[in-house]
Amino acid sequence: MQLNAKIPSGPLETKWSEYKGHCKLVNPANKRKLEVLVVGTGLAGASAAAALGELGYKVKAFCFQDSPRRAHSIAAQGGINAAKNYQNDGDSVFRLFYDTIKGGDYRAREANVHRLAEVSTNIIDQCVAQGVPFAREYGGLLSNRSFGGTQVQRTFYAAGQTGQQLLIGAYQALERQVALGTVQMYARHEMLEVVMIDGKAQGIIVRDLVTGELERHFGHAVLLCTGGYGNVFYLSTNAMGCNVTAAWKAHRKGAAFANPCFTQIHPTCIPVSGDHQSKLTLMSESLRNDGRIWVPKQQNDTRKATDIPEEERDYYLERRYPAFGNLVPRDVASRAAKERCDAGYGVGTSKQAVYLDYADAIVRYGKIEAGKQGLGNVSQDEIIRLGKEVVKAKYGNLFDMYEKITGENPYEVPMRIYPAVHYTMGGLWVDYELQTTVPGLYALGEANFSDHGANRLGASALMQGLADGYFVIPYTLGNNLADEIYNKPIDISHPAFEAAENEVKQRIENLMQIKGTQTVESFHKRLGKIIWDKCGMARSAEGLKQAIAEVQALKKEFWSDVRIPGEINEMNPELDKANRVADFIELGELMCLDALDRQESCGGHFREEFQTPEGEALRDDAQYMYVSAWEFKGEHQWELTKESLQYEVIKPSQRNYK
C-alpha cells in the first residue's frame, strides 16, 4: 500500500493558506448536484453537515441515537483550546502547535497540527456567534483556564459542561440546514457497510434500528465522524453506545487503520466500585487547575483523608514535576497515579485511587473574595464559605455529579480518582485532506488518527472535531468533488449496492443463527479485561502475545456460542450490540499487534521494557518515528505500511515536565 499524505510544500506557517488559495472549488450551482453522506453527528459530524449544507451540497446525516443532541461529544466537560492569548501570558499559534506536538510525544504530523492551531482561533468566534455561553471574566471578556501539558491559560469553557454547550451550538446550525432542506437527517440509523464502485466509496448500507430494515444510500463522498473506539476496553468514560463499527467496516474495505495501540488513559475518573459497572465517570481535567493530587506518605494508611496532617501527605506530581505540577499531561499523570497505587500508597477501599483535594483552593478563593468585598477580620468559617461559592461557580456541576455517584461531599472531603480509558488517538489513516486510503471516504474528529500523536492534550478533542468539520473539510472536500461534477448519482439498484446489502444481511443472519448460551455483554466484558490487563496502561511483549492468543480464542468462542434473543426485522438492541462487539474483538487483536510491533514507549503507549531510570516513557526515534498504517488482509492478517514523520520545525527531544 502506498501512502501519500498530500502535505503541501512551502514553510509550515503558510501551508494551509497556500492550500486554500490554490485548491479547486465547486461553483454553487454544481454543489446542489453533489450528494455527501455524513455518518455520525457529534461535534465533527454536526459541524461538517451544517457547514456543507450551508455551502449548498445535498447532505444526508446519520446517527444511531434518537437525536444528534445525544452524541457523546455532549459528555466533554472541561473546555476547548484556542490560541487567542486573551490572558497575555505568552500564548501563540506556534505555542499551541508546539505543546500539541510535544504532548503527543513527537508522533503527530507537523502540518496537520499547525493547521489545527491556526484554525483554533476561528472556532471560538464561530461558537460565540452561535450563542455558546462560554464563561466570562468580570469585565465581560471570555475566561480561560489551564489544562495539562501547558504553561498558559488557553482553554475556553462553560462551567463543566463545555461539550454539551458546543454540541448544542453545532446542533442548532445543523437543524437550521435541516429546516432549509439542504440536510436530510436520519436518526436511529447505523452504518454497517461502505459501498465501493470503481475503487471509490460511493455509498453506504445502513440499518434502521427501529424497524431492522436495511437501506441503501448513494453519495459522491462519505464522511465518517463516528468517534473513537475506547469501548473496546468495556469499562471506559465513553457512552455505552460508542463503537468502532463504521470505521472498522471502512477498514475491512481497504481503509488503513493507523496507530490503533495509541489509546489515552484519563487520570481523573471516579474509581471502579465493583463488577456491576458498565461504564466509568470522568471528572474533568480542569479540576487539576485548582485541585491538588496526593497520597499518604505512609503505605496502606487507613486513616480518613481529613485526619492525615499536611506533613504526612505526598503531593507526588508537585514533587516529581515541579515546573508543571498537577498540570502535567494525561499520560504522565496517569502513570504516576498507577505507580503510587502499585507501590502501596493507594487510598479508599480498593486502594486503587488517589486524592484530588480542594481544601487549599477553597481557602485561597475565599481570601480573594473577602478582599474583593472589602471585608476585614473575616473568620476562617466565613473564608471557607466564600471560597466554596467561587468553586461552585467554576466546577459546581462536576462536584454535584461526584456527590451523586459516591455519596461523598467533595467540598468537605477530597475526591478519590483513578485513571480510566478515555480517548483514542488511533483511528483511520487520513491524509492532509482528511481522506482515507479509500478515495471518496473521509474521516473527521476522533475517528481519524491525525492530530494528537501518542497522547492528546486535554481540551483538544473538541478543538479538533470542530476544526475538521467547520474549517477543514469544506475546502478539502471541494478540492476533490470538483472532479465529480460530471458524474451523475448512481442508482441504488446498482449491483455493488446489492452485493453490499447482501453482505450485511448474511452477517446478521450468521449472528442470529448461532443460538449459543452466552450473552453479548459477557463477551464484551471478557474482551475488555484482556485488553485492559495486557494492552492498557502498561504493555509488555509477553503480555501482548498472550492477549493476541486470548482474543483469537475469544473470537472463535463468540462466533460459536453467543446468544442473541429477538428477531432481525424489529428493534433489537442485542443484535446491534453483537455487531459492534464482533468488530471490537477484531480491533482488539490489531491493537495488541500494533503495540507489540512498536518496541518503544511513547505517550499513552507504555512498553514496560522501554523506560528511563525515572520510569518515564523512552522513545526510539531512530526506529519508530512513523505512523503505523495497517491494511486488512484477511482473518488475523494485516500488513503494516509506515508513514515516516519528518520534523522540520520542532526538534524531538525527551519530554520533560520537571
XYZ file of C-alpha atoms in Angstrom:
658
model
C 0.000 0.000 0.000
C 1.300 3.436 -0.942
C 0.666 6.295 1.496
C 0.565 9.839 0.185
C -0.052 12.355 2.983
C -0.503 15.167 0.394
C 1.221 17.681 2.651
C 1.552 20.998 0.762
C 5.053 22.289 0.062
C 6.448 25.525 1.478
C 7.019 26.841 5.019
C 4.905 25.277 7.764
C 3.122 28.512 8.690
C 1.905 29.124 5.102
C 0.970 25.567 4.058
C -2.732 25.878 4.923
C -3.232 29.349 3.464
C -1.368 28.272 0.294
C -3.544 25.165 0.062
C -6.755 27.192 0.440
C -5.549 29.686 -2.145
C -4.923 27.030 -4.780
C -7.433 24.244 -4.120
C -10.167 23.538 -6.647
C -13.630 24.951 -5.966
C -17.149 23.804 -6.858
C -19.495 26.540 -8.007
C -22.800 26.972 -6.102
C -24.989 25.531 -8.885
C -22.823 22.401 -9.091
C -22.794 21.932 -5.299
C -26.544 21.338 -5.468
C -25.904 18.293 -7.705
C -23.400 16.671 -5.354
C -24.515 14.355 -2.560
C -22.498 13.927 0.635
C -23.146 11.324 3.339
C -22.139 12.267 6.894
C -22.092 9.353 9.341
C -22.170 10.479 12.976
C -23.486 13.788 14.292
C -21.269 14.653 17.235
C -19.137 17.782 17.048
C -17.239 16.694 13.919
C -20.304 15.328 12.107
C -22.778 18.045 13.081
C -20.339 20.834 12.214
C -19.404 19.183 8.889
C -23.026 18.549 7.894
C -24.017 22.112 8.867
C -21.049 23.672 7.052
C -21.533 21.601 3.885
C -25.292 22.193 3.915
C -24.686 25.932 4.251
C -22.387 25.743 1.215
C -25.193 24.145 -0.815
C -24.273 20.465 -1.021
C -27.041 17.849 -0.730
C -26.222 16.284 2.620
C -27.601 13.216 4.363
C -26.636 12.887 8.049
C -26.953 9.633 10.009
C -26.822 8.976 13.750
C -27.644 5.881 15.772
C -29.027 7.986 18.635
C -32.573 9.349 18.656
C -31.157 12.867 18.192
C -27.788 14.437 17.354
C -28.018 16.079 20.772
C -27.242 12.698 22.340
C -23.874 12.281 20.620
C -21.057 11.522 23.049
C -19.425 14.932 22.421
C -22.010 16.143 24.925
C -20.064 14.440 27.720
C -16.909 16.568 27.336
C -16.544 18.651 30.455
C -13.565 20.910 30.841
C -13.016 23.034 27.763
C -11.749 23.725 24.257
C -8.288 25.044 23.382
C -7.607 28.074 21.201
C -4.510 30.240 20.804
C -6.253 33.584 21.413
C -3.740 34.784 24.040
C -6.514 36.672 25.836
C -4.537 36.310 29.079
C -1.454 37.950 27.531
C 0.565 35.141 29.086
C 2.767 34.264 26.137
C 0.405 32.077 24.095
C 0.526 31.966 20.290
C -0.358 29.696 17.376
C 3.211 28.368 17.494
C 2.997 27.679 21.237
C -0.245 25.680 20.833
C 1.323 23.807 17.905
C 4.461 23.084 19.969
C 2.551 21.961 23.087
C 0.395 19.613 20.964
C 3.385 18.017 19.199
C 5.326 17.684 22.476
C 2.262 16.425 24.366
C 1.790 13.767 21.683
C 5.396 12.678 22.274
C 6.515 13.609 18.746
C 4.312 11.101 16.966
C 1.989 13.501 15.110
C 2.283 15.156 11.699
C 3.597 18.726 11.904
C 1.486 20.067 9.025
C -1.838 18.816 10.421
C -1.108 20.044 13.932
C -0.026 23.502 12.782
C -3.251 23.837 10.766
C -5.240 22.827 13.843
C -3.509 25.515 15.926
C -4.156 28.113 13.203
C -7.902 27.484 12.870
C -8.421 27.129 16.635
C -8.903 30.882 16.965
C -11.750 30.873 14.406
C -13.624 28.178 16.317
C -14.173 30.385 19.352
C -15.549 33.231 17.218
C -17.832 30.771 15.398
C -19.179 29.342 18.662
C -19.686 32.737 20.313
C -21.646 33.820 17.233
C -23.816 30.713 17.662
C -24.538 31.736 21.248
C -22.394 29.187 23.102
C -22.351 30.531 26.687
C -18.632 30.448 27.431
C -17.607 31.566 30.913
C -16.648 35.239 31.085
C -14.470 37.388 33.317
C -15.945 40.200 35.422
C -15.378 42.690 32.598
C -17.173 40.542 30.013
C -14.147 39.045 28.262
C -14.102 35.297 27.678
C -12.463 33.431 30.546
C -9.637 30.896 30.199
C -8.170 28.185 32.363
C -5.187 25.848 32.076
C -5.095 22.200 31.075
C -2.364 19.582 31.365
C 0.810 19.898 29.323
C 0.707 23.690 29.004
C 2.012 26.644 30.948
C -0.525 29.130 29.595
C -4.271 29.580 30.005
C -5.858 28.868 26.623
C -8.832 26.678 27.477
C -12.279 28.228 26.927
C -15.059 26.621 28.940
C -18.703 26.664 30.004
C -18.540 25.503 33.645
C -18.054 21.709 33.494
C -20.337 21.169 30.511
C -18.395 22.615 27.591
C -19.079 19.682 25.267
C -22.815 19.967 25.836
C -22.877 23.679 25.053
C -20.688 23.315 21.948
C -22.788 20.402 20.686
C -25.986 22.400 21.120
C -24.356 25.195 19.071
C -23.422 22.767 16.281
C -26.832 21.069 16.553
C -28.611 24.414 16.073
C -26.512 25.066 12.970
C -27.341 21.555 11.719
C -31.078 21.875 12.421
C -31.145 25.187 10.545
C -29.888 23.338 7.471
C -32.439 20.551 8.045
C -35.184 23.182 8.062
C -33.790 24.742 4.872
C -33.779 21.329 3.193
C -30.050 21.103 2.476
C -29.556 18.365 5.101
C -31.708 15.266 5.452
C -31.480 13.777 8.941
C -31.660 10.031 9.618
C -31.816 9.305 13.355
C -31.721 5.754 14.771
C -29.764 4.548 11.728
C -26.448 2.711 11.941
C -23.937 2.358 9.105
C -22.996 -1.278 8.544
C -21.135 -1.220 5.219
C -19.325 1.019 2.738
C -20.334 0.585 -0.918
C -17.365 0.551 -3.293
C -17.755 1.244 -7.025
C -14.736 1.541 -9.355
C -12.365 1.700 -6.372
C -14.217 4.614 -4.744
C -16.569 4.891 -1.780
C -19.916 5.699 -3.406
C -22.446 4.937 -0.716
C -23.341 3.110 2.472
C -25.692 0.443 3.771
C -27.464 1.448 6.995
C -29.816 -0.377 9.320
C -32.921 1.339 10.646
C -32.560 0.456 14.335
C -36.304 0.795 14.966
C -37.626 -1.494 12.203
C -34.485 -3.540 11.473
C -34.731 -2.735 7.749
C -31.600 -2.227 5.656
C -31.361 0.878 3.466
C -29.052 1.917 0.614
C -27.771 5.473 0.229
C -25.608 6.873 -2.572
C -23.074 9.648 -2.005
C -20.349 11.284 -4.102
C -18.379 11.255 -0.822
C -18.754 9.543 2.558
C -17.612 11.283 5.767
C -17.112 9.123 8.848
C -17.458 11.203 12.024
C -18.143 8.314 14.345
C -15.839 8.954 17.286
C -13.322 6.677 18.966
C -13.041 3.026 19.937
C -12.388 3.337 23.700
C -15.203 0.890 24.499
C -13.010 -1.957 23.264
C -11.909 -1.904 26.939
C -15.553 -2.371 28.069
C -15.060 -0.034 31.032
C -14.312 3.486 29.806
C -15.606 7.029 30.166
C -17.336 6.677 26.777
C -21.097 6.356 26.409
C -22.255 2.745 26.188
C -23.199 3.149 22.517
C -19.778 4.364 21.353
C -18.285 1.782 18.989
C -15.795 1.170 16.182
C -18.187 -0.407 13.673
C -18.332 2.283 10.961
C -14.550 2.756 10.973
C -13.991 -0.996 11.085
C -16.253 -1.620 8.072
C -14.223 1.009 6.204
C -11.013 -0.718 7.358
C -12.188 -4.088 6.030
C -12.993 -2.399 2.713
C -9.418 -1.111 2.338
C -9.063 1.961 4.575
C -5.828 1.752 6.565
C -6.154 1.838 10.361
C -3.412 3.953 11.957
C -1.782 3.681 15.391
C -4.541 1.542 16.961
C -2.458 0.988 20.125
C -2.428 4.733 20.935
C -5.230 4.987 23.488
C -5.499 7.590 26.203
C -5.939 6.896 29.876
C -7.506 9.889 31.666
C -6.039 10.465 35.133
C -9.126 11.889 36.859
C -12.018 9.425 36.847
C -14.192 8.085 39.628
C -12.606 4.719 40.603
C -14.211 1.383 39.732
C -16.531 0.296 42.527
C -17.347 -3.295 41.519
C -18.181 -5.846 38.815
C -21.659 -4.402 38.338
C -20.359 -1.326 36.499
C -20.856 -0.881 32.769
C -19.072 2.462 32.398
C -16.889 4.925 34.277
C -17.423 8.590 35.030
C -14.939 11.293 34.153
C -14.031 14.126 36.486
C -12.810 16.926 34.221
C -9.103 17.603 33.906
C -9.977 21.243 34.603
C -10.231 20.200 38.269
C -6.435 19.851 38.244
C -6.213 23.646 37.863
C -7.188 24.148 41.489
C -7.231 20.664 42.999
C -4.060 19.149 44.441
C -3.363 15.445 43.967
C -1.825 13.476 46.830
C -1.471 10.153 48.637
C -0.404 9.433 52.223
C 3.368 9.179 52.770
C 2.729 6.009 54.756
C 1.876 2.768 52.925
C -1.567 1.211 53.498
C -2.696 4.215 55.548
C -6.291 3.564 56.646
C -6.977 6.986 58.194
C -9.565 9.328 56.714
C -8.082 11.945 54.387
C -9.062 14.773 56.740
C -7.202 13.046 59.612
C -3.886 12.951 57.742
C -1.811 16.050 58.601
C -0.166 18.145 55.874
C 3.378 16.933 56.601
C 2.276 13.288 56.104
C 0.899 13.883 52.589
C 2.831 13.260 49.373
C 1.809 15.708 46.635
C 3.650 13.458 44.234
C 3.031 15.361 40.957
C 4.258 18.610 42.523
C 7.247 16.691 43.909
C 8.189 14.905 40.680
C 7.298 17.596 38.118
C 7.760 20.985 39.803
C 7.513 23.050 36.560
C 4.064 21.690 35.651
C 2.907 20.251 38.984
C -0.644 18.925 38.878
C -0.942 20.041 35.243
C 1.354 17.501 33.623
C -0.124 15.780 30.534
C -2.617 12.975 30.995
C -0.328 10.058 30.234
C 2.267 11.296 32.747
C -0.339 11.926 35.479
C -1.997 8.546 34.875
C 1.210 6.547 35.100
C 2.253 8.445 38.228
C -1.059 7.562 39.925
C -0.719 3.895 38.929
C 2.866 3.818 40.219
C 1.820 5.194 43.650
C -1.093 2.753 43.959
C 1.008 -0.220 42.817
C 3.617 0.761 45.436
C 1.007 0.505 48.202
C 0.062 4.157 48.717
C -3.428 3.957 47.163
C -6.483 5.115 49.125
C -10.135 4.084 49.527
C -11.457 0.552 49.971
C -9.962 -0.706 46.691
C -6.598 1.014 47.294
C -6.780 1.843 43.573
C -7.310 5.581 43.987
C -5.556 8.836 44.900
C -6.922 12.051 46.390
C -7.884 15.204 44.482
C -8.150 17.858 47.177
C -9.850 21.264 47.009
C -9.244 22.460 50.582
C -6.373 24.816 49.641
C -8.259 26.253 46.656
C -11.355 26.946 48.764
C -9.310 28.914 51.310
C -7.372 30.769 48.592
C -10.520 31.791 46.720
C -12.247 32.686 49.997
C -9.478 35.151 50.900
C -9.600 36.713 47.422
C -13.381 37.038 47.621
C -13.192 38.609 51.092
C -10.707 41.142 49.706
C -12.956 41.894 46.712
C -15.870 42.513 49.053
C -13.773 44.717 51.347
C -14.355 42.501 54.367
C -11.915 42.834 57.304
C -11.218 40.409 60.186
C -13.011 37.561 58.416
C -13.342 34.278 60.326
C -11.956 31.047 58.859
C -15.511 29.690 58.540
C -16.553 32.738 56.516
C -13.468 32.430 54.275
C -14.364 28.783 53.597
C -17.994 29.692 52.877
C -16.929 32.380 50.381
C -14.374 30.044 48.805
C -16.935 27.287 48.318
C -19.179 29.704 46.420
C -16.364 30.552 43.996
C -15.514 26.871 43.464
C -19.213 26.115 42.970
C -19.460 28.751 40.248
C -16.479 27.222 38.417
C -16.973 23.499 38.932
C -20.357 23.074 40.630
C -21.901 20.548 38.256
C -18.813 18.318 38.499
C -18.928 18.388 42.300
C -22.665 17.593 42.224
C -22.036 14.667 39.879
C -19.296 13.293 42.135
C -21.532 13.508 45.210
C -24.442 11.844 43.410
C -22.249 8.889 42.377
C -20.127 8.414 45.520
C -22.311 9.836 48.300
C -19.389 11.999 49.470
C -19.319 15.802 49.546
C -16.150 16.927 47.709
C -16.365 20.405 49.278
C -15.730 18.720 52.638
C -13.563 15.671 51.803
C -11.107 15.136 48.921
C -12.364 13.366 45.797
C -10.960 9.910 45.087
C -9.806 9.460 41.490
C -8.037 6.829 39.373
C -7.065 6.638 35.683
C -9.524 5.194 33.136
C -9.743 4.737 29.370
C -10.978 7.925 27.759
C -9.913 8.768 24.186
C -8.305 7.038 21.226
C -5.554 8.766 19.274
C -5.512 5.950 16.732
C -8.118 5.756 14.006
C -8.494 5.608 10.255
C -5.385 6.879 8.470
C -6.090 10.149 6.648
C -4.009 12.463 4.509
C -3.807 16.263 4.856
C -7.236 16.464 3.195
C -8.768 14.096 5.800
C -9.259 11.449 3.070
C -8.588 7.812 3.975
C -6.697 5.396 1.736
C -10.078 4.709 0.084
C -10.860 7.510 -2.434
C -14.094 9.327 -1.598
C -14.034 8.184 2.031
C -13.094 10.732 4.711
C -12.658 10.505 8.485
C -13.094 13.509 10.822
C -12.620 14.090 14.544
C -11.749 11.201 16.843
C -12.469 8.692 14.034
C -9.171 9.662 12.356
C -5.639 9.455 13.759
C -4.189 12.704 12.581
C -3.555 15.388 15.175
C -2.656 14.066 18.618
C 0.255 11.695 18.171
C 0.620 9.244 21.045
C -1.189 11.363 23.655
C -3.894 14.019 23.292
C -3.648 17.151 25.390
C -6.834 17.872 27.324
C -9.357 20.233 25.648
C -8.007 19.390 22.184
C -10.688 16.839 21.203
C -13.419 19.487 20.920
C -10.954 21.707 19.077
C -10.114 19.018 16.518
C -13.725 17.901 15.953
C -14.913 21.431 15.212
C -11.796 22.368 13.234
C -12.257 19.358 10.942
C -15.976 19.987 10.460
C -16.262 23.770 10.193
C -12.908 24.833 8.742
C -11.013 21.972 7.072
C -13.430 19.653 5.249
C -15.298 22.435 3.347
C -12.033 23.173 1.479
C -10.532 19.706 1.158
C -13.797 18.027 0.130
C -14.419 20.694 -2.513
C -10.927 20.160 -3.890
C -11.828 16.521 -4.611
C -15.508 16.921 -5.516
C -14.590 19.430 -8.225
C -13.782 16.355 -10.341
C -17.129 14.694 -9.517
C -19.441 17.300 -11.088
C -19.531 15.293 -14.324
C -20.585 12.112 -12.527
C -24.322 11.607 -12.154
C -25.664 9.971 -8.981
C -25.505 6.165 -9.147
C -28.832 4.380 -8.752
C -29.069 2.287 -5.601
C -30.147 -0.689 -7.733
C -26.504 -0.916 -8.917
C -25.027 -4.431 -8.360
C -22.457 -3.024 -5.886
C -25.277 -1.823 -3.589
C -26.978 -5.199 -3.965
C -23.763 -7.048 -3.067
C -23.009 -4.798 -0.064
C -26.532 -5.197 1.304
C -26.313 -8.977 0.912
C -23.011 -8.961 2.844
C -24.705 -7.162 5.749
C -27.744 -9.471 5.608
C -25.534 -12.560 5.633
C -23.524 -11.354 8.629
C -26.679 -10.547 10.623
C -28.205 -13.931 9.769
C -24.986 -15.696 10.761
C -25.054 -13.929 14.145
C -28.715 -14.787 14.760
C -28.236 -18.453 13.806
C -25.513 -19.119 16.396
C -28.108 -19.510 19.180
C -25.426 -20.170 21.793
C -25.553 -19.859 25.577
C -23.579 -16.691 26.414
C -24.692 -13.070 26.339
C -23.088 -10.427 24.129
C -22.304 -8.431 27.276
C -20.297 -11.277 28.822
C -18.066 -11.468 25.725
C -17.567 -7.703 25.743
C -16.594 -7.784 29.422
C -14.068 -10.560 28.856
C -12.562 -8.781 25.862
C -12.265 -5.576 27.899
C -10.434 -7.346 30.707
C -7.893 -8.906 28.303
C -7.201 -5.580 26.579
C -7.067 -3.531 29.814
C -4.771 -6.003 31.593
C -2.368 -6.541 28.685
C -2.748 -3.540 26.362
C -3.847 -0.883 28.879
C -1.752 1.483 30.995
C 1.300 -0.758 30.625
C 2.195 -3.327 27.966
C 4.910 -5.973 27.631
C 5.878 -8.283 24.762
C 4.900 -11.358 26.754
C 1.528 -9.935 27.804
C 0.705 -8.767 24.283
C 1.472 -12.178 22.780
C -0.815 -13.770 25.384
C -3.518 -11.186 24.624
C -3.427 -11.894 20.881
C -3.897 -15.625 21.507
C -6.682 -14.964 24.048
C -8.542 -12.579 21.719
C -8.307 -15.060 18.827
C -9.768 -17.771 21.080
C -12.486 -15.383 22.283
C -13.438 -14.619 18.673
C -13.862 -18.319 17.937
C -15.994 -18.746 21.051
C -18.101 -15.674 20.235
C -18.963 -16.940 16.744
C -19.937 -20.350 18.097
C -21.644 -19.610 21.425
C -23.142 -16.100 21.526
C -26.862 -15.882 22.181
C -28.919 -13.068 20.644
C -32.620 -13.010 21.553
C -35.326 -11.422 19.383
C -35.707 -11.199 15.625
C -33.866 -9.484 12.777
C -36.682 -7.314 11.425
C -37.513 -5.473 14.616
C -35.901 -3.194 17.159
C -33.200 -5.440 18.611
C -30.537 -3.715 20.744
C -28.816 -7.046 21.493
C -28.279 -7.630 17.781
C -26.903 -4.078 17.396
C -24.550 -4.746 20.302
C -23.446 -8.128 18.919
C -22.485 -6.488 15.617
C -20.379 -3.939 17.500
C -18.721 -6.408 19.865
C -17.751 -8.658 16.915
C -15.896 -5.664 15.447
C -14.325 -4.776 18.818
C -12.905 -8.306 19.075
C -11.146 -7.935 15.702
C -9.923 -4.447 16.621
C -8.599 -5.748 19.965
C -6.338 -8.168 18.124
C -4.980 -5.412 15.872
C -4.366 -3.118 18.875
C -2.214 -5.766 20.528
C -0.404 -6.470 17.250
C 0.369 -2.753 16.842
C 1.527 -2.438 20.467
C 3.767 -5.485 20.043
C 5.296 -4.075 16.854
C 6.096 -0.689 18.447
C 9.107 -1.558 20.593
C 9.369 1.780 22.368
C 7.349 3.767 24.881
C 5.700 6.981 23.749
C 2.782 8.951 25.146
C -0.072 6.631 26.102
C 1.789 3.576 24.731
C 3.957 2.422 27.641
C 6.007 -0.709 26.993
C 7.479 -1.819 30.315
C 10.711 -2.892 28.614
C 11.357 0.654 27.389
C 11.515 3.245 30.177
C 14.007 5.719 31.597
C 15.571 5.091 35.061
C 12.918 7.505 36.460
C 10.107 5.415 34.959
C 9.269 7.808 32.100
C 8.432 6.759 28.529
C 11.560 6.008 26.483
C 11.091 6.733 22.781
C 13.187 5.279 19.981
C 13.155 7.956 17.270
C 15.691 6.144 15.098
C 13.437 3.102 14.665
C 9.864 4.255 15.341
C 9.438 7.830 14.099
C 6.499 6.780 11.963
C 2.739 6.335 11.820
C 1.749 2.657 11.740
C -0.848 2.184 8.986
C -2.342 -1.317 8.955
C -4.088 -2.788 5.929
C -6.602 -5.604 6.446
C -5.586 -8.725 4.516
C -7.935 -11.380 5.902
C -8.780 -13.181 9.135
C -5.972 -12.471 11.686
C -3.867 -10.922 8.903
C -2.686 -7.338 8.500
C 0.082 -5.652 6.558
C 1.999 -2.709 8.014
C 2.925 0.376 5.999
C 4.954 3.108 7.701
C 4.387 6.819 7.135
C 7.666 8.431 8.101
C 7.307 11.565 10.255
C 9.540 14.462 9.242
C 10.118 17.214 11.809
C 11.259 20.356 10.043
C 10.424 22.937 12.708
C 10.417 21.140 16.058
C 13.392 19.117 17.247
C 12.158 15.962 19.022
C 13.656 15.537 22.485
C 12.969 13.553 25.644
C 9.805 15.087 27.099
C 10.488 16.948 30.319
C 7.783 18.417 32.564
C 10.089 18.939 35.542
